[in-house]
mmCIF file of C-alpha atoms and ligand atoms in Angstrom:
data_model
loop_
_atom_site.group_PDB
_atom_site.id
_atom_site.type_symbol
_atom_site.label_atom_id
_atom_site.label_comp_id
_atom_site.label_asym_id
_atom_site.label_seq_id
_atom_site.Cartn_x
_atom_site.Cartn_y
_atom_site.Cartn_z
ATOM 1 C CA MET A 1 -30.453 13.046 -12.632
ATOM 2 C CA THR A 2 -30.676 10.874 -15.734
ATOM 3 C CA THR A 3 -28.741 13.482 -17.739
ATOM 4 C CA ASP A 4 -25.793 13.151 -15.375
ATOM 5 C CA PRO A 5 -23.044 11.372 -17.405
ATOM 6 C CA ALA A 6 -21.885 9.520 -14.290
ATOM 7 C CA HIS A 7 -25.346 8.149 -13.696
ATOM 8 C CA HIS A 8 -25.688 7.206 -17.380
ATOM 9 C CA GLY A 9 -22.407 5.265 -17.152
ATOM 10 C CA ALA A 10 -23.532 3.426 -14.048
ATOM 11 C CA LEU A 11 -26.670 2.241 -15.803
ATOM 12 C CA ASN A 12 -24.714 1.043 -18.807
ATOM 13 C CA LEU A 13 -22.324 -0.863 -16.604
ATOM 14 C CA ALA A 14 -25.272 -2.774 -15.175
ATOM 15 C CA LEU A 15 -26.499 -3.603 -18.680
ATOM 16 C CA LEU A 16 -23.093 -4.831 -19.778
ATOM 17 C CA ARG A 17 -22.600 -7.377 -17.036
ATOM 18 C CA ASP A 18 -23.659 -10.130 -19.394
ATOM 19 C CA ARG A 19 -20.640 -12.387 -19.780
ATOM 20 C CA ASN A 20 -21.093 -12.742 -23.522
ATOM 21 C CA ASP A 21 -21.061 -8.971 -24.005
ATOM 22 C CA THR A 22 -17.865 -8.888 -21.966
ATOM 23 C CA ALA A 23 -16.244 -11.609 -24.094
ATOM 24 C CA VAL A 24 -17.128 -9.748 -27.307
ATOM 25 C CA LEU A 25 -15.816 -6.428 -25.981
ATOM 26 C CA ARG A 26 -12.592 -8.081 -24.886
ATOM 27 C CA ALA A 27 -12.100 -9.658 -28.330
ATOM 28 C CA VAL A 28 -12.746 -6.331 -30.087
ATOM 29 C CA ARG A 29 -10.297 -4.574 -27.761
ATOM 30 C CA ALA A 30 -7.645 -7.223 -28.434
ATOM 31 C CA ALA A 31 -7.954 -6.563 -32.181
ATOM 32 C CA ALA A 32 -7.186 -2.880 -31.453
ATOM 33 C CA ASP A 33 -6.764 -0.616 -34.495
ATOM 34 C CA ARG A 34 -7.046 -3.389 -37.061
ATOM 35 C CA GLY A 35 -10.705 -4.001 -36.293
ATOM 36 C CA THR A 36 -12.436 -7.340 -36.318
ATOM 37 C CA SER A 37 -15.322 -8.906 -38.222
ATOM 38 C CA ARG A 38 -18.370 -10.640 -36.778
ATOM 39 C CA VAL A 39 -17.135 -13.944 -38.225
ATOM 40 C CA GLU A 40 -13.806 -13.531 -36.454
ATOM 41 C CA LEU A 41 -15.592 -12.612 -33.212
ATOM 42 C CA ALA A 42 -17.624 -15.814 -33.377
ATOM 43 C CA THR A 43 -14.418 -17.831 -33.795
ATOM 44 C CA ARG A 44 -12.636 -16.025 -30.970
ATOM 45 C CA THR A 45 -15.460 -16.167 -28.438
ATOM 46 C CA GLY A 46 -17.041 -19.506 -29.359
ATOM 47 C CA LEU A 47 -20.454 -17.795 -29.606
ATOM 48 C CA THR A 48 -22.894 -18.466 -32.452
ATOM 49 C CA ALA A 49 -23.169 -16.095 -35.419
ATOM 50 C CA GLN A 50 -26.691 -15.243 -34.264
ATOM 51 C CA ALA A 51 -25.520 -14.344 -30.746
ATOM 52 C CA ILE A 52 -22.677 -12.213 -32.150
ATOM 53 C CA SER A 53 -25.102 -10.424 -34.423
ATOM 54 C CA LYS A 54 -27.408 -9.556 -31.484
ATOM 55 C CA ILE A 55 -24.622 -8.521 -29.128
ATOM 56 C CA THR A 56 -22.775 -6.364 -31.667
ATOM 57 C CA ALA A 57 -26.067 -4.653 -32.645
ATOM 58 C CA ARG A 58 -26.572 -3.775 -28.966
ATOM 59 C CA LEU A 59 -22.995 -2.554 -28.506
ATOM 60 C CA LEU A 60 -23.173 -0.491 -31.727
ATOM 61 C CA ALA A 61 -26.443 1.102 -30.580
ATOM 62 C CA ASP A 62 -24.857 1.843 -27.234
ATOM 63 C CA GLY A 63 -21.925 3.592 -28.927
ATOM 64 C CA LEU A 64 -19.257 1.260 -27.528
ATOM 65 C CA LEU A 65 -18.473 -0.137 -31.013
ATOM 66 C CA THR A 66 -18.367 1.425 -34.434
ATOM 67 C CA GLU A 67 -18.231 0.049 -37.968
ATOM 68 C CA ALA A 68 -14.847 0.870 -39.464
ATOM 69 C CA GLY A 69 -14.479 -0.199 -43.075
ATOM 70 C CA HIS A 70 -14.548 -3.579 -44.724
ATOM 71 C CA GLU A 71 -12.150 -6.396 -45.434
ATOM 72 C CA ARG A 72 -12.206 -8.882 -48.272
ATOM 73 C CA VAL A 73 -11.026 -12.317 -47.219
ATOM 74 C CA ALA A 74 -8.478 -13.834 -49.622
ATOM 75 C CA GLY A 75 -9.792 -16.821 -51.558
ATOM 76 C CA GLN A 76 -13.432 -16.150 -50.589
ATOM 77 C CA SER A 77 -16.079 -14.701 -52.850
ATOM 78 C CA GLY A 78 -19.132 -12.853 -51.635
ATOM 79 C CA LYS A 79 -19.639 -9.734 -49.589
ATOM 80 C CA PRO A 80 -16.645 -8.135 -47.872
ATOM 81 C CA ARG A 81 -16.805 -8.354 -44.078
ATOM 82 C CA THR A 82 -17.623 -5.276 -42.017
ATOM 83 C CA LEU A 83 -14.956 -4.462 -39.455
ATOM 84 C CA LEU A 84 -15.867 -3.411 -35.921
ATOM 85 C CA ARG A 85 -13.776 -1.317 -33.583
ATOM 86 C CA LEU A 86 -13.991 -0.145 -30.014
ATOM 87 C CA VAL A 87 -14.821 3.563 -29.546
ATOM 88 C CA PRO A 88 -12.262 4.467 -26.855
ATOM 89 C CA GLY A 89 -13.944 7.727 -25.833
ATOM 90 C CA SER A 90 -17.462 6.306 -25.619
ATOM 91 C CA ARG A 91 -17.054 5.656 -21.883
ATOM 92 C CA SER A 92 -14.406 6.420 -19.333
ATOM 93 C CA ALA A 93 -13.255 5.252 -15.930
ATOM 94 C CA LEU A 94 -11.798 7.171 -13.011
ATOM 95 C CA GLY A 95 -8.879 6.059 -10.862
ATOM 96 C CA ALA A 96 -7.935 7.779 -7.610
ATOM 97 C CA GLU A 97 -5.008 7.457 -5.234
ATOM 98 C CA ILE A 98 -5.416 8.569 -1.650
ATOM 99 C CA GLY A 99 -1.950 9.090 -0.218
ATOM 100 C CA ARG A 100 -0.999 10.288 3.223
ATOM 101 C CA ARG A 101 -0.196 13.715 1.789
ATOM 102 C CA GLY A 102 -2.106 14.030 -1.463
ATOM 103 C CA LEU A 103 -4.864 12.972 -3.835
ATOM 104 C CA ARG A 104 -4.381 11.968 -7.449
ATOM 105 C CA LEU A 105 -7.279 11.483 -9.819
ATOM 106 C CA LEU A 106 -7.203 10.235 -13.416
ATOM 107 C CA ARG A 107 -9.722 9.756 -16.113
ATOM 108 C CA VAL A 108 -8.938 7.028 -18.668
ATOM 109 C CA ASP A 109 -10.662 5.966 -21.869
ATOM 110 C CA LEU A 110 -11.661 2.389 -22.685
ATOM 111 C CA THR A 111 -8.110 1.543 -23.792
ATOM 112 C CA GLY A 112 -6.736 2.734 -20.423
ATOM 113 C CA ALA A 113 -5.128 5.863 -21.923
ATOM 114 C CA VAL A 114 -5.118 8.856 -19.554
ATOM 115 C CA THR A 115 -7.387 11.641 -20.845
ATOM 116 C CA ALA A 116 -7.386 13.976 -17.825
ATOM 117 C CA ARG A 117 -5.716 14.236 -14.434
ATOM 118 C CA ALA A 118 -5.787 16.284 -11.249
ATOM 119 C CA GLU A 119 -3.661 16.381 -8.116
ATOM 120 C CA GLU A 120 -4.124 18.080 -4.744
ATOM 121 C CA PRO A 121 -2.347 18.039 -1.380
ATOM 122 C CA ILE A 122 -4.290 16.894 1.688
ATOM 123 C CA ASP A 123 -3.954 17.099 5.434
ATOM 124 C CA PRO A 124 -4.309 13.521 6.724
ATOM 125 C CA ASP A 125 -4.527 14.793 10.307
ATOM 126 C CA GLY A 126 -7.687 16.713 9.431
ATOM 127 C CA GLY A 127 -9.595 13.420 9.285
ATOM 128 C CA PRO A 128 -11.246 11.717 6.321
ATOM 129 C CA GLY A 129 -14.324 13.982 5.901
ATOM 130 C CA PRO A 130 -12.614 17.022 4.317
ATOM 131 C CA VAL A 131 -10.353 14.767 2.176
ATOM 132 C CA LEU A 132 -13.275 12.809 0.766
ATOM 133 C CA ASP A 133 -15.248 16.032 0.157
ATOM 134 C CA ARG A 134 -12.210 17.310 -1.775
ATOM 135 C CA LEU A 135 -12.020 14.067 -3.775
ATOM 136 C CA ALA A 136 -15.717 14.321 -4.648
ATOM 137 C CA ALA A 137 -15.185 17.916 -5.853
ATOM 138 C CA MET A 138 -12.253 16.755 -8.019
ATOM 139 C CA VAL A 139 -14.448 13.975 -9.477
ATOM 140 C CA ARG A 140 -17.164 16.496 -10.310
ATOM 141 C CA ALA A 141 -14.656 18.834 -11.972
ATOM 142 C CA LEU A 142 -13.046 16.076 -14.028
ATOM 143 C CA THR A 143 -16.348 14.585 -15.190
ATOM 144 C CA ALA A 144 -17.905 17.994 -15.926
ATOM 145 C CA ALA A 145 -14.961 18.917 -18.153
ATOM 146 C CA SER A 146 -15.081 15.610 -19.982
ATOM 147 C CA GLY A 147 -17.945 16.254 -22.348
ATOM 148 C CA THR A 148 -19.309 13.095 -23.905
ATOM 149 C CA GLY A 149 -18.722 9.601 -22.608
ATOM 150 C CA GLY A 150 -20.348 8.283 -19.469
ATOM 151 C CA VAL A 151 -18.200 7.438 -16.473
ATOM 152 C CA LEU A 152 -18.303 3.741 -15.613
ATOM 153 C CA GLY A 153 -17.127 4.137 -12.048
ATOM 154 C CA LEU A 154 -14.302 5.044 -9.717
ATOM 155 C CA GLY A 155 -11.426 2.800 -8.688
ATOM 156 C CA LEU A 156 -10.006 3.991 -5.380
ATOM 157 C CA ALA A 157 -6.561 2.974 -4.143
ATOM 158 C CA CYS A 158 -5.198 3.774 -0.713
ATOM 159 C CA PRO A 159 -2.541 2.548 1.709
ATOM 160 C CA GLY A 160 -3.279 -0.597 3.695
ATOM 161 C CA PRO A 161 -4.155 -2.320 5.853
ATOM 162 C CA LEU A 162 -7.694 -2.475 4.560
ATOM 163 C CA ASP A 163 -10.319 -5.037 3.643
ATOM 164 C CA THR A 164 -11.179 -4.515 0.001
ATOM 165 C CA ARG A 165 -14.245 -6.782 0.195
ATOM 166 C CA ASP A 166 -16.188 -4.470 2.483
ATOM 167 C CA GLY A 167 -14.096 -1.374 1.664
ATOM 168 C CA VAL A 168 -13.182 -0.729 5.318
ATOM 169 C CA LEU A 169 -9.816 0.673 6.454
ATOM 170 C CA HIS A 170 -7.929 -0.949 9.359
ATOM 171 C CA GLN A 171 -5.283 1.023 11.291
ATOM 172 C CA VAL A 172 -3.701 2.647 8.208
ATOM 173 C CA THR A 173 -0.247 3.646 9.391
ATOM 174 C CA GLY A 174 0.115 7.409 9.670
ATOM 175 C CA MET A 175 -3.655 7.999 9.288
ATOM 176 C CA PRO A 176 -5.124 7.001 12.688
ATOM 177 C CA SER A 177 -8.319 9.019 12.269
ATOM 178 C CA TRP A 178 -9.180 6.902 9.212
ATOM 179 C CA HIS A 179 -9.379 3.656 11.227
ATOM 180 C CA GLY A 180 -12.673 1.806 10.703
ATOM 181 C CA LEU A 181 -13.820 4.133 7.913
ATOM 182 C CA HIS A 182 -16.201 2.535 5.421
ATOM 183 C CA LEU A 183 -14.326 4.139 2.540
ATOM 184 C CA ARG A 184 -16.252 2.620 -0.357
ATOM 185 C CA GLU A 185 -19.617 3.670 1.020
ATOM 186 C CA ALA A 186 -18.380 7.142 1.984
ATOM 187 C CA VAL A 187 -17.096 7.808 -1.557
ATOM 188 C CA ARG A 188 -20.061 6.195 -3.287
ATOM 189 C CA THR A 189 -22.416 8.444 -1.328
ATOM 190 C CA ARG A 190 -20.397 11.554 -2.173
ATOM 191 C CA THR A 191 -19.959 10.861 -5.907
ATOM 192 C CA GLY A 192 -22.947 8.709 -6.893
ATOM 193 C CA LEU A 193 -20.526 6.443 -8.779
ATOM 194 C CA PRO A 194 -19.939 2.712 -8.382
ATOM 195 C CA VAL A 195 -16.706 2.482 -6.335
ATOM 196 C CA VAL A 196 -14.095 -0.289 -6.162
ATOM 197 C CA VAL A 197 -11.558 -0.062 -3.315
ATOM 198 C CA GLU A 198 -8.070 -1.569 -3.604
ATOM 199 C CA LYS A 199 -4.792 -1.372 -1.762
ATOM 200 C CA ASN A 200 -2.411 1.056 -3.525
ATOM 201 C CA THR A 201 0.270 -1.561 -4.196
ATOM 202 C CA THR A 202 -2.202 -4.121 -5.551
ATOM 203 C CA ALA A 203 -3.653 -1.513 -7.907
ATOM 204 C CA ALA A 204 -0.138 -0.637 -9.045
ATOM 205 C CA VAL A 205 0.927 -4.221 -9.800
ATOM 206 C CA LEU A 206 -2.174 -4.500 -12.014
ATOM 207 C CA SER A 207 -1.504 -1.200 -13.800
ATOM 208 C CA ARG A 208 0.331 -2.821 -16.685
ATOM 209 C CA PRO A 209 0.810 -6.326 -18.071
ATOM 210 C CA GLY A 210 3.891 -8.255 -17.020
ATOM 211 C CA PRO A 211 5.191 -11.741 -16.315
ATOM 212 C CA ASP A 212 2.979 -14.184 -14.379
ATOM 213 C CA ASP A 213 5.188 -13.864 -11.281
ATOM 214 C CA ARG A 214 5.887 -10.251 -10.454
ATOM 215 C CA ALA A 215 5.855 -7.698 -7.647
ATOM 216 C CA PHE A 216 5.382 -3.952 -7.360
ATOM 217 C CA VAL A 217 7.423 -2.424 -4.533
ATOM 218 C CA HIS A 218 6.250 0.975 -3.304
ATOM 219 C CA LEU A 219 8.231 3.507 -1.284
ATOM 220 C CA GLY A 220 6.282 6.668 -0.597
ATOM 221 C CA ASP A 221 4.972 7.739 2.775
ATOM 222 C CA GLY A 222 4.979 4.021 3.541
ATOM 223 C CA VAL A 223 6.445 0.809 2.135
ATOM 224 C CA GLY A 224 4.382 -1.981 0.599
ATOM 225 C CA ALA A 225 4.247 -4.544 -2.184
ATOM 226 C CA GLY A 226 1.651 -5.766 -4.679
ATOM 227 C CA LEU A 227 1.892 -9.355 -5.856
ATOM 228 C CA VAL A 228 0.929 -11.338 -8.941
ATOM 229 C CA LEU A 229 1.851 -15.022 -8.657
ATOM 230 C CA GLY A 230 1.067 -17.703 -11.199
ATOM 231 C CA GLY A 231 -0.746 -15.061 -13.245
ATOM 232 C CA ARG A 232 -3.176 -14.210 -10.415
ATOM 233 C CA VAL A 233 -3.210 -11.173 -8.179
ATOM 234 C CA GLN A 234 -2.651 -12.170 -4.537
ATOM 235 C CA ARG A 235 -4.758 -10.436 -1.921
ATOM 236 C CA GLY A 236 -4.593 -12.954 0.924
ATOM 237 C CA ALA A 237 -7.294 -14.267 3.274
ATOM 238 C CA ARG A 238 -8.322 -10.785 4.471
ATOM 239 C CA THR A 239 -7.235 -9.020 1.236
ATOM 240 C CA ASN A 240 -4.213 -7.848 3.141
ATOM 241 C CA ALA A 241 -1.256 -9.633 1.513
ATOM 242 C CA GLY A 242 1.789 -7.518 0.682
ATOM 243 C CA GLU A 243 2.288 -5.701 3.996
ATOM 244 C CA PHE A 244 5.885 -5.937 2.926
ATOM 245 C CA GLY A 245 6.887 -2.783 4.818
ATOM 246 C CA HIS A 246 6.217 -4.374 8.203
ATOM 247 C CA GLN A 247 8.689 -7.246 7.910
ATOM 248 C CA CYS A 248 11.240 -6.851 10.687
ATOM 249 C CA ILE A 249 14.752 -6.306 9.342
ATOM 250 C CA ASP A 250 16.304 -5.020 12.589
ATOM 251 C CA PRO A 251 14.779 -6.026 15.973
ATOM 252 C CA ALA A 252 16.736 -3.188 17.611
ATOM 253 C CA GLY A 253 15.749 -0.719 14.897
ATOM 254 C CA PRO A 254 13.592 2.411 15.118
ATOM 255 C CA PRO A 255 9.963 2.225 16.309
ATOM 256 C CA CYS A 256 7.390 1.869 13.538
ATOM 257 C CA ALA A 257 4.031 3.649 13.250
ATOM 258 C CA CYS A 258 2.440 0.176 13.387
ATOM 259 C CA GLY A 259 3.622 -0.253 16.999
ATOM 260 C CA ALA A 260 6.434 -2.705 16.291
ATOM 261 C CA ARG A 261 10.151 -1.984 16.050
ATOM 262 C CA GLY A 262 12.654 -2.297 13.206
ATOM 263 C CA CYS A 263 10.115 -2.741 10.390
ATOM 264 C CA LEU A 264 11.516 -2.190 6.898
ATOM 265 C CA GLU A 265 9.191 0.821 6.582
ATOM 266 C CA ALA A 266 10.472 2.375 9.827
ATOM 267 C CA VAL A 267 14.116 1.865 8.818
ATOM 268 C CA CYS A 268 13.558 3.343 5.335
ATOM 269 C CA LEU A 269 11.504 6.344 6.494
ATOM 270 C CA THR A 270 13.853 7.136 9.402
ATOM 271 C CA ALA A 271 16.811 7.149 6.992
ATOM 272 C CA LEU A 272 14.944 9.262 4.424
ATOM 273 C CA ARG A 273 13.905 11.858 7.012
ATOM 274 C CA ALA A 274 17.574 12.203 7.939
ATOM 275 C CA GLY A 275 18.522 12.603 4.261
ATOM 276 C CA ARG A 276 20.362 9.253 4.181
ATOM 277 C CA THR A 277 19.039 7.900 0.851
ATOM 278 C CA GLY A 278 21.788 5.279 0.597
ATOM 279 C CA GLU A 279 20.772 3.771 3.931
ATOM 280 C CA ALA A 280 17.102 3.694 2.879
ATOM 281 C CA ALA A 281 18.119 2.061 -0.412
ATOM 282 C CA ASP A 282 20.191 -0.605 1.350
ATOM 283 C CA ALA A 283 17.277 -1.457 3.670
ATOM 284 C CA LEU A 284 14.782 -1.644 0.805
ATOM 285 C CA ALA A 285 17.238 -3.842 -1.122
ATOM 286 C CA ILE A 286 17.304 -6.369 1.741
ATOM 287 C CA GLY A 287 13.512 -6.429 1.699
ATOM 288 C CA VAL A 288 13.405 -6.967 -2.076
ATOM 289 C CA ALA A 289 15.984 -9.768 -1.882
ATOM 290 C CA ASN A 290 13.885 -11.421 0.873
ATOM 291 C CA LEU A 291 10.811 -11.089 -1.329
ATOM 292 C CA VAL A 292 12.532 -12.672 -4.325
ATOM 293 C CA ARG A 293 13.870 -15.545 -2.218
ATOM 294 C CA LEU A 294 10.449 -16.174 -0.714
ATOM 295 C CA LEU A 295 8.324 -15.916 -3.870
ATOM 296 C CA ASP A 296 10.709 -16.378 -6.831
ATOM 297 C CA VAL A 297 9.222 -13.494 -8.809
ATOM 298 C CA GLU A 298 10.886 -12.650 -12.120
ATOM 299 C CA GLU A 299 10.095 -8.943 -12.285
ATOM 300 C CA VAL A 300 10.087 -6.242 -9.616
ATOM 301 C CA THR A 301 8.665 -2.826 -10.507
ATOM 302 C CA LEU A 302 9.757 0.036 -8.278
ATOM 303 C CA GLY A 303 7.439 2.953 -7.573
ATOM 304 C CA GLY A 304 6.170 5.432 -5.011
ATOM 305 C CA ASP A 305 6.969 9.144 -4.806
ATOM 306 C CA ALA A 306 9.978 8.861 -2.459
ATOM 307 C CA LEU A 307 11.678 6.262 -4.637
ATOM 308 C CA LEU A 308 10.837 7.891 -7.973
ATOM 309 C CA ALA A 309 12.289 11.201 -6.736
ATOM 310 C CA ASP A 310 15.755 9.591 -6.828
ATOM 311 C CA PRO A 311 15.519 6.050 -8.240
ATOM 312 C CA GLU A 312 19.144 5.248 -9.123
ATOM 313 C CA PRO A 313 20.437 4.551 -5.579
ATOM 314 C CA TYR A 314 17.563 2.106 -5.010
ATOM 315 C CA GLU A 315 18.066 0.307 -8.315
ATOM 316 C CA GLY A 316 21.796 0.022 -7.672
ATOM 317 C CA ALA A 317 21.339 -1.282 -4.123
ATOM 318 C CA ILE A 318 18.692 -3.796 -5.199
ATOM 319 C CA ARG A 319 20.845 -5.123 -8.073
ATOM 320 C CA ALA A 320 23.750 -5.518 -5.668
ATOM 321 C CA ALA A 321 21.615 -7.254 -3.016
ATOM 322 C CA LEU A 322 20.124 -9.669 -5.545
ATOM 323 C CA ALA A 323 23.592 -10.504 -6.918
ATOM 324 C CA ALA A 324 24.913 -11.093 -3.398
ATOM 325 C CA ARG A 325 21.943 -12.886 -1.847
ATOM 326 C CA LEU A 326 20.521 -15.147 -4.547
ATOM 327 C CA PRO A 327 22.281 -18.510 -4.809
ATOM 328 C CA ASP A 328 22.515 -18.287 -8.614
ATOM 329 C CA PRO A 329 21.492 -14.825 -9.819
ATOM 330 C CA HIS A 330 22.078 -15.705 -13.501
ATOM 331 C CA TRP A 331 19.584 -18.559 -13.324
ATOM 332 C CA GLN A 332 17.188 -16.689 -11.041
ATOM 333 C CA HIS A 333 17.297 -13.497 -13.089
ATOM 334 C CA VAL A 334 15.034 -10.700 -11.821
ATOM 335 C CA ALA A 335 14.150 -7.818 -14.147
ATOM 336 C CA LEU A 336 13.901 -4.419 -12.448
ATOM 337 C CA ALA A 337 11.392 -1.966 -13.888
ATOM 338 C CA ARG A 338 10.610 1.623 -12.942
ATOM 339 C CA ALA A 339 6.970 2.691 -12.582
ATOM 340 C CA THR A 340 5.547 6.092 -13.427
ATOM 341 C CA ASP A 341 4.008 8.274 -10.721
ATOM 342 C CA LEU A 342 0.587 7.351 -12.149
ATOM 343 C CA ALA A 343 0.849 3.575 -11.651
ATOM 344 C CA VAL A 344 -1.443 3.508 -8.609
ATOM 345 C CA PRO A 345 -4.368 5.560 -10.014
ATOM 346 C CA GLN A 346 -4.002 3.889 -13.449
ATOM 347 C CA GLY A 347 -4.273 0.475 -11.810
ATOM 348 C CA ALA A 348 -7.280 1.707 -9.833
ATOM 349 C CA ALA A 349 -9.005 2.926 -13.004
ATOM 350 C CA GLY A 350 -8.219 -0.440 -14.609
ATOM 351 C CA LEU A 351 -10.243 -2.169 -11.883
ATOM 352 C CA THR A 352 -13.317 -0.291 -13.091
ATOM 353 C CA LEU A 353 -12.543 -1.086 -16.749
ATOM 354 C CA ALA A 354 -12.242 -4.743 -15.715
ATOM 355 C CA ARG A 355 -15.942 -4.667 -14.856
ATOM 356 C CA LEU A 356 -16.611 -3.942 -18.533
ATOM 357 C CA PHE A 357 -13.972 -6.180 -20.141
ATOM 358 C CA GLY A 358 -13.818 -8.955 -17.554
HETATM 359 ZN ZN1 ZN B 401 5.660 -1.649 11.139
#
């Protein structure tokens, strides 16, 4: 068991929980290709030279850092400083997206770059057991093919509602047989990896840096939003913020899988099933304008398979709705960005990397 790379990674993660190790790793990562000296690390982290010396020796022995040349500091005599760099392939993290119709799995290196990926369709009506068995088989295949570099853990993103603190799903729309499932435990048992569970939209909003006030709007088999406000991700009291798809935009509208009527999600999905993309785009645009008026975000990233299959009508409708509905759209400018189809699993993998880098 100790030769299993996944197990090896899990042990290392436990060893690296020291906050000072995390601060040093973060400073080395920030220096990227240039490399950084021990003296510079002490300045950046506020740690003593002695502490830096001990920590970097440990990280070098563990393979996370490497010595990469020397630099001579202008105006200073004496020995040139040794530069340290992160070894991106020394560890990896996995990120998975459980959708209502498919699984996506990624492996990323320590810089977050994707090094392997796999995708498979699923049958959500078949219940969670076969889907999670399939996911575990994909994890085994991706880690077996990876060669060196222990796996730190698995970030797992899925549609809400769910409680990310205990990893339990609550009435996920369109997946009734998944209700009450202890997802984190079920996947941890099947893979032997440390597992972090997150809502798909929250993972996606964290998948890349952006302004302090931003949203990720997802249109796939459901509609949702991930939120970063004041530089902090917003999960809400029960980690369930961003159920954006269940705002009512038409009380007389179509019934929603959640039991209510006229939810944004129901209006969008009903229109899409009938091939009326323009109608779905107009409904989503009202939702986005409501979101901007409520939260004053300055960037909205659009993602999800249904939207990314034909993004222009959505972008056009949202621009038009923002211009029409904001009191002063020039002052309250909102940048629209387009996500890739990997935003959710990349954000999920990032949650595992965050355990290493803080
Ligand atoms: Zn609803």
